[in-house]
Amino acid sequence: SSEVTQPPSVSVVPGQTASITCSGDKLGEKFASWYQQKPGQSPLLVIYKDDKRPSGIPERFSGSSSGNTATLTISGSQALDEADYYCQTWDRSVLFGGGTKLTVL
Amino acid sequence: QVQLVESGGGAVQPGGSLRLSCAASDFTFSSYAMHWVRQAPGEGLEWVAVISFLGDKKEYADSVKGRFIISRDNSRNTLHLQMDSLRAEDTAIYYCARDGYTYGLSYYFDWWGQGALVTVSS
């Protein structure tokens, strides 16, 4: 069955740009969504349909997708962005990536 | 502000049953497909099931097919998940989540409940 793959961890210095990738077969031909989850909290949608940002999500969060890779970019990372991030798509069933722990050093 | 509140979680022995509920408020529940997503302790997210806004279409993950049943009561703004033949690997926090489209199915989740913990253990 299909799957999508994320790096287990990404680190970023405050104020710099963090990029989290999500790889899967022909992922660029499907819509990708991204969720932020902080410890003890429910997931929060931060990007949908590859690059759409829900209301209330800061502009520093952006998304893109091409080929086999979708990317979540956090510009000007802040300490409060430290969280687990999950990509998600659909290919005959809903698929989640394994999650990426973002550390803001 | 959309509100989704799960209830019905708890501890159950392997082979047992449990019924989760999700009370929805502050949006037109009958206009949205609804999902269940679970997360085992310390693990990632796993989609469980979806039901269409009318309740006439249901889909399940292979891991729960034949054991779990999703249902909804649009008159009571409530989503349910009947879980039978529970296994240790079903231990997880179960979230109800709203689909991103009205009158359709987007397979992304724009609002999540706080979750209900289900523990399957002898």
PDB file of C-alpha atoms in Angstrom, chain A residues 33 35 37 41-43 45 48-49 86 88 90 93-94 96 98, chain B residues 37 39 43-47 95 101 107-110 112-114:
ATOM      1  CA  SER A  33      -2.265  18.758   4.280  1.00  0.00           C
ATOM      2  CA  TYR A  35      -0.998  19.360  11.030  1.00  0.00           C
ATOM      3  CA  GLN A  37       0.572  18.884  17.323  1.00  0.00           C
ATOM      4  CA  GLN A  41      -2.909  18.800  22.518  1.00  0.00           C
ATOM      5  CA  SER A  42      -5.026  17.791  19.557  1.00  0.00           C
ATOM      6  CA  PRO A  43      -3.656  18.248  16.056  1.00  0.00           C
ATOM      7  CA  LEU A  45      -4.552  22.074  10.637  1.00  0.00           C
ATOM      8  CA  TYR A  48      -4.467  22.212   3.346  1.00  0.00           C
ATOM      9  CA  LYS A  49      -4.665  21.581  -0.404  1.00  0.00           C
ATOM     10  CA  TYR A  86       2.324  15.499  10.288  1.00  0.00           C
ATOM     11  CA  GLN A  88      -1.380  13.803   5.247  1.00  0.00           C
ATOM     12  CA  TRP A  90      -5.274  10.522   0.293  1.00  0.00           C
ATOM     13  CA  SER A  93      -7.325   5.760   1.847  1.00  0.00           C
ATOM     14  CA  VAL A  94      -6.148   8.490   4.178  1.00  0.00           C
ATOM     15  CA  PHE A  96      -0.421  10.160   7.429  1.00  0.00           C
ATOM     16  CA  GLY A  98       5.104   9.348  10.603  1.00  0.00           C
TER      17      GLY A  98
ATOM     18  CA  VAL B  37      -8.543   9.428  13.782  1.00  0.00           C
ATOM     19  CA  GLN B  39      -3.095   7.992  18.006  1.00  0.00           C
ATOM     20  CA  GLU B  43       2.966   7.219  18.109  1.00  0.00           C
ATOM     21  CA  GLY B  44       1.709   9.025  15.027  1.00  0.00           C
ATOM     22  CA  LEU B  45      -1.762   9.610  13.666  1.00  0.00           C
ATOM     23  CA  GLU B  46      -3.833   6.870  12.053  1.00  0.00           C
ATOM     24  CA  TRP B  47      -7.088   7.461  10.234  1.00  0.00           C
ATOM     25  CA  TYR B  95     -10.191  11.961  17.944  1.00  0.00           C
ATOM     26  CA  TYR B 101     -15.675  20.390   2.820  1.00  0.00           C
ATOM     27  CA  TYR B 107     -10.147  13.872   3.291  1.00  0.00           C
ATOM     28  CA  TYR B 108      -8.495  16.595   5.318  1.00  0.00           C
ATOM     29  CA  PHE B 109      -9.492  17.608   8.814  1.00  0.00           C
ATOM     30  CA  ASP B 110     -10.125  21.214   9.735  1.00  0.00           C
ATOM     31  CA  TRP B 112     -10.435  18.187  15.940  1.00  0.00           C
ATOM     32  CA  GLY B 113     -11.877  17.216  19.286  1.00  0.00           C
ATOM     33  CA  GLN B 114      -9.764  16.838  22.417  1.00  0.00           C
TER      34      GLN B 114
END
